[in-house]
Tab-separated table of C-alpha atoms and ligand atoms in Angstrom:
chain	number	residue	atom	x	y	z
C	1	UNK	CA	126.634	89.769	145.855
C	2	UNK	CA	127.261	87.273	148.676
C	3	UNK	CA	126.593	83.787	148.176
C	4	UNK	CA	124.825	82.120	151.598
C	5	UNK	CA	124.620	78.288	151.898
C	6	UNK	CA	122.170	77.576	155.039
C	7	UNK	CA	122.370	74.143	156.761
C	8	UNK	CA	119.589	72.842	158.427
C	9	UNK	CA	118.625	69.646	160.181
C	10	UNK	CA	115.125	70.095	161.038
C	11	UNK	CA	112.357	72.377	160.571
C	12	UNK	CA	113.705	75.468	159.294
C	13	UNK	CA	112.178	77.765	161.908
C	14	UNK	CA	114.665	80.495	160.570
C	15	UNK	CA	114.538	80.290	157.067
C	16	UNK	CA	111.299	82.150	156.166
C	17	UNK	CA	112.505	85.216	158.362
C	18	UNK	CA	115.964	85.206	156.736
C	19	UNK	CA	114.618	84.294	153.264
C	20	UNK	CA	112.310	87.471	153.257
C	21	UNK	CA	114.489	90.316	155.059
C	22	UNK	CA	117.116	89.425	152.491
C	23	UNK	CA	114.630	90.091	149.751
C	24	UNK	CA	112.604	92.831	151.586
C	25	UNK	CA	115.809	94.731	152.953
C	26	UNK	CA	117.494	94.385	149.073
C	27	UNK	CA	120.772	93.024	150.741
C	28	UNK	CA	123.706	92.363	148.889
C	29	UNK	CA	123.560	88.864	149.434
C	30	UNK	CA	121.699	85.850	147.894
C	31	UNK	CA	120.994	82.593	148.964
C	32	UNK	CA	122.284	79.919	147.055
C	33	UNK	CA	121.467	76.845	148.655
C	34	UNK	CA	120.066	75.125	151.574
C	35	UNK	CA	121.761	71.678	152.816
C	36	UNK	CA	120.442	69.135	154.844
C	37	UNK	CA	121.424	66.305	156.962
C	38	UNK	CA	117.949	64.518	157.465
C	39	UNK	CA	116.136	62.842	154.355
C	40	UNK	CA	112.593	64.454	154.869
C	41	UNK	CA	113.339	67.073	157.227
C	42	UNK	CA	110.521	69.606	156.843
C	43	UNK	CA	113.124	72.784	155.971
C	44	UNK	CA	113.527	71.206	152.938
C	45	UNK	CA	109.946	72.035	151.961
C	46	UNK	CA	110.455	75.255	153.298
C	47	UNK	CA	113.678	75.753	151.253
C	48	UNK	CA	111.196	74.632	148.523
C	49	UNK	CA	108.988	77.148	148.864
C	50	UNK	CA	111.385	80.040	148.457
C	51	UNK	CA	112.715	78.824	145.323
C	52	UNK	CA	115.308	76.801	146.258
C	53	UNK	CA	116.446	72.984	145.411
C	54	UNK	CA	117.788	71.609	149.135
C	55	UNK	CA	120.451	68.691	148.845
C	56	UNK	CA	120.454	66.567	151.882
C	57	UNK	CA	123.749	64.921	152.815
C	58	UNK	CA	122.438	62.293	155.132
C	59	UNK	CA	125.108	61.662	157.787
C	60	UNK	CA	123.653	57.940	158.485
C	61	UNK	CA	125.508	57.303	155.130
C	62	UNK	CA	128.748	58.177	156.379
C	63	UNK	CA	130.874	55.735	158.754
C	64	UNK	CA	132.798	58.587	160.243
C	65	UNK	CA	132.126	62.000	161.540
C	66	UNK	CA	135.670	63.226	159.299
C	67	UNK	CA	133.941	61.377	156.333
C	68	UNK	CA	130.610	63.059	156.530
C	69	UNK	CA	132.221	66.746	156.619
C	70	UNK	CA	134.103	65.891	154.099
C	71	UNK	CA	131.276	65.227	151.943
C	72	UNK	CA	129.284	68.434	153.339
C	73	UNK	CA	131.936	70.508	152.454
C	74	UNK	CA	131.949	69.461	149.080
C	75	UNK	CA	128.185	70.117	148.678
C	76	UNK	CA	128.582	73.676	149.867
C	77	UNK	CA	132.114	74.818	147.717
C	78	UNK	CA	130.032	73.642	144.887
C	79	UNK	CA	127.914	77.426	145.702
C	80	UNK	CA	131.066	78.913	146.131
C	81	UNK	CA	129.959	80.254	149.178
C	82	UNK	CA	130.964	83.762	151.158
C	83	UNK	CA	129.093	82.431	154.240
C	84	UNK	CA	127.764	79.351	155.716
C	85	UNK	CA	124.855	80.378	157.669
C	86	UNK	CA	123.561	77.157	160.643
C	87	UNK	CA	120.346	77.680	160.958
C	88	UNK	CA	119.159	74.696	163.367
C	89	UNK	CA	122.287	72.211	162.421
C	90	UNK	CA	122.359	69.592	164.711
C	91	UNK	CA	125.883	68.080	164.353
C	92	UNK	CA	128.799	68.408	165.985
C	93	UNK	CA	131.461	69.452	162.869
C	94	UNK	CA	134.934	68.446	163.154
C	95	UNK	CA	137.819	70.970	163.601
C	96	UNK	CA	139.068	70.670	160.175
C	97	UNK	CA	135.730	71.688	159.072
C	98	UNK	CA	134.791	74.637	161.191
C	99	UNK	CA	139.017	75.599	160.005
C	100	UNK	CA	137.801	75.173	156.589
C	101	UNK	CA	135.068	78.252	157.132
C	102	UNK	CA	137.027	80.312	159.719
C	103	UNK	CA	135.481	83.671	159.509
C	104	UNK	CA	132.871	82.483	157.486
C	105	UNK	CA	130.334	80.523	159.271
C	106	UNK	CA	127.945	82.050	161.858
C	107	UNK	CA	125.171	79.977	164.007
C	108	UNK	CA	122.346	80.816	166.228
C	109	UNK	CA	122.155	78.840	169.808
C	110	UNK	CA	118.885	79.193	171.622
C	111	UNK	CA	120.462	80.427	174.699
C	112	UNK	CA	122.152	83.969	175.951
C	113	UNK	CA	125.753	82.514	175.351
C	114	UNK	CA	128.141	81.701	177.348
C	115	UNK	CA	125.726	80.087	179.509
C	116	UNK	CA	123.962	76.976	178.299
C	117	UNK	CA	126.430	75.768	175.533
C	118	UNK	CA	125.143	72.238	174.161
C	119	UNK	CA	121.351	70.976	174.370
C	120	UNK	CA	118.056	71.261	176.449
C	121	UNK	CA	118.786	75.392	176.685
C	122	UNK	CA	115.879	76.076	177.646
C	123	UNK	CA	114.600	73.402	180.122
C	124	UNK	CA	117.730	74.315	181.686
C	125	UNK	CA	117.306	77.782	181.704
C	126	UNK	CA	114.171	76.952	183.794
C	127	UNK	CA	115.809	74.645	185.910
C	128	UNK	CA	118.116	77.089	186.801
C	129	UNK	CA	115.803	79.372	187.743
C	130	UNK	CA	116.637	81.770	185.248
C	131	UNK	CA	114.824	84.712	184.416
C	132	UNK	CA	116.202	86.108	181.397
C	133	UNK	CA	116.781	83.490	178.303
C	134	UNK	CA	117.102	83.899	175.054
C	135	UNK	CA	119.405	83.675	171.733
C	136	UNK	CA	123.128	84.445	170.389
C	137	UNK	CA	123.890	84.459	166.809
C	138	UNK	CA	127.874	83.547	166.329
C	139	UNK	CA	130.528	83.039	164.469
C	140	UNK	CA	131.460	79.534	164.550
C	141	UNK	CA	135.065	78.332	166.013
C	142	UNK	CA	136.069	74.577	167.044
C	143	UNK	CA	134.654	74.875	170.355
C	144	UNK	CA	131.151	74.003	171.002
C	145	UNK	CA	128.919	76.989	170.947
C	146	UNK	CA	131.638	79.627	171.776
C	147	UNK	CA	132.518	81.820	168.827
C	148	UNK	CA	132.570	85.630	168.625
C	149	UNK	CA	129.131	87.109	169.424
C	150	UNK	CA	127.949	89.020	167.090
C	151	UNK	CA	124.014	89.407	168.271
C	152	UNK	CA	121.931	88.430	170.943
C	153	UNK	CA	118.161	88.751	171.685
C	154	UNK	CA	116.845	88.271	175.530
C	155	UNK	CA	113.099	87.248	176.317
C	156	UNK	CA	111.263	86.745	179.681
C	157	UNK	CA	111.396	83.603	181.528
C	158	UNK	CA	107.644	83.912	182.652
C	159	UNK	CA	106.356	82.313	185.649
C	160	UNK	CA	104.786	78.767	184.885
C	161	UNK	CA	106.712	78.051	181.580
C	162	UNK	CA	107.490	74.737	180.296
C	163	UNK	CA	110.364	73.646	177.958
C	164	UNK	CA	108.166	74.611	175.043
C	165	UNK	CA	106.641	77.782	175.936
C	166	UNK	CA	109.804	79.199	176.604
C	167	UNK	CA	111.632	77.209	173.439
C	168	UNK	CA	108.640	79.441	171.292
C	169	UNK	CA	109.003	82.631	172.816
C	170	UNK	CA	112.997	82.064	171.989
C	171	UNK	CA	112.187	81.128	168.174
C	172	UNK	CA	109.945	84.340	168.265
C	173	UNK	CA	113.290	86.241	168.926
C	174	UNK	CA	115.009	84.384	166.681
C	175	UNK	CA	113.053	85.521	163.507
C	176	UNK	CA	114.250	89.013	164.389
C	177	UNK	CA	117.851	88.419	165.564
C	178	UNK	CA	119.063	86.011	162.906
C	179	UNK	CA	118.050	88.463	160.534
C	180	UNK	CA	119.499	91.566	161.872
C	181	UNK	CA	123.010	89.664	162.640
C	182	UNK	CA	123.005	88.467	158.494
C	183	UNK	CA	121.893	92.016	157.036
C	184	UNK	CA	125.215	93.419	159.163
C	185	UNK	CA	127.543	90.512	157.886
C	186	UNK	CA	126.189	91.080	154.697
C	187	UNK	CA	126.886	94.718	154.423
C	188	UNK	CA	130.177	94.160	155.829
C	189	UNK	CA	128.708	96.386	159.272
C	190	UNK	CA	130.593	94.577	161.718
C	191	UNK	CA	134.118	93.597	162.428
C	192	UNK	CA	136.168	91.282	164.527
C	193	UNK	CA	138.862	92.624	166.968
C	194	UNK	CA	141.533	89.818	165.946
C	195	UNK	CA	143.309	89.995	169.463
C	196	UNK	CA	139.957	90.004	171.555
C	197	UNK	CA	137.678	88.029	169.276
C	198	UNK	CA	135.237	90.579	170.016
C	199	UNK	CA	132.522	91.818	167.366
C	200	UNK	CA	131.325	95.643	166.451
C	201	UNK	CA	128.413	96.605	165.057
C	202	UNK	CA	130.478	99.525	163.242
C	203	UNK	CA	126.986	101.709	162.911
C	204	UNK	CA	126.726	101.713	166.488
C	205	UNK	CA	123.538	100.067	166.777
C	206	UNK	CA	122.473	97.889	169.519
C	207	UNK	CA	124.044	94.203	169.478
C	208	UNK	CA	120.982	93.245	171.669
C	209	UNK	CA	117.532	92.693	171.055
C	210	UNK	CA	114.413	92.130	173.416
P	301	GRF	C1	116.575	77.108	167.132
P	301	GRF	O1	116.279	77.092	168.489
P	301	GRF	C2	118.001	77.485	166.944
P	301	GRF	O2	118.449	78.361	167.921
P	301	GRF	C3	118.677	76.159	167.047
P	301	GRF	O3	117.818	75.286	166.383
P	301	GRF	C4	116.490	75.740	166.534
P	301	GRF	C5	115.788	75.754	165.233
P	301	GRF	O4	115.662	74.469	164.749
P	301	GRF	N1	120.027	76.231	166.586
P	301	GRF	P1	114.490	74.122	163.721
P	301	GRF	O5	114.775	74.898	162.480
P	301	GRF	O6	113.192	74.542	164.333
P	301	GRF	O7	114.604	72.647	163.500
């Protein structure tokens, strides 16, 4: 069985989805605990209601960003984690951190990676006149938003959206794609080309989503 830790800062839009395909789809995989950064973030309750304790380490608490990491990381060895799923994280990590889970830490960024690394995906997706958006799930490496793809899902950029029409249709993507990417990592159904950094879904199907 692998042991997932999922770190959230905010509402948990992923968890449910994640929470039931592992169940539903029996994967090998269970999820051991959910960490916070934000006292009264509402993924907590929705950790909650899935049977799960959350621990918040609340980052305010820590003077330094090497401090705070430091602490995080000793919430999630203490579930002896195989991966560390960021599921809505909203802090930068430090290099020694990110080292810490090379290989073994994926993230979803509401955007069709490599464009749009950072914030505000979305109203810059508009902005730029886009008309494709969408999401990448990743692994995570020391730069910003850049690790190996391992799953992305595309959506319309319809005429007339604003920041959060677009931002819902994204989530809506999300609940598929996060899932998929796990159930593959879980079930050891991709692998990493060490040279190019590029992933393979070894089964052949489709890294994309729509
Ligand atoms: C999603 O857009 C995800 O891509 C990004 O954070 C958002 C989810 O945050 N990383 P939340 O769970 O709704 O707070």
């Amino acid at each position: 069985m692998k042991r997932l830790v999922i770190l959230i800062s905010g509402r948990g839009s992923n968890l449910p989805s994640i929470f039931e395909a592992c169940e539903r789809e029996c994967w090998p995989a269970q999820i051991v605990g959910v960490i916070g950064n934000r006292p009264g973030a509402a993924g907590l309750d929705v950790a909650r209601a899935h049977g799960i304790a959350p621990q918040v380490v609340d980052h305010k608490l820590f003077a330094s960003r090497e401090a705070f990491d430091a602490a995080l990381a000793e919430a999630i060895d203490a579930h002896r984690p195989d991966l560390v799923v960021l599921a809505g994280f909203m802090r930068v990590l430090t290099a020694g951190f990110v080292e810490r889970y090379a290989g073994r830490m994926v993230n979803i960024h509401p955007s069709l990676l490599p464009a749009f690394t950072g914030l505000h995906t979305h109203r810059r997706a508009i902005e730029a006149g886009c008309k494709l958006a969408g999401a990448t799930v990743h692994y995570v490496t020391p730069e910003l938003d850049f690790g190996p793809i391992v799953a992305q899902a595309a959506v319309p950029v319809e005429p007339g959206d604003d920041e959060a029409a677009l931002a819902a249709r994204v989530l809506d993507a999300e609940r598929r794609l996060y899932p998929t990417a796990l159930r593959w990592i879980v079930r050891e159904r991709v692998s990493i080309d060490a040279a190019s950094g590029l992933v393979t879904q070894l089964d052949g199907e489709p890294q994309w989503l729509r």
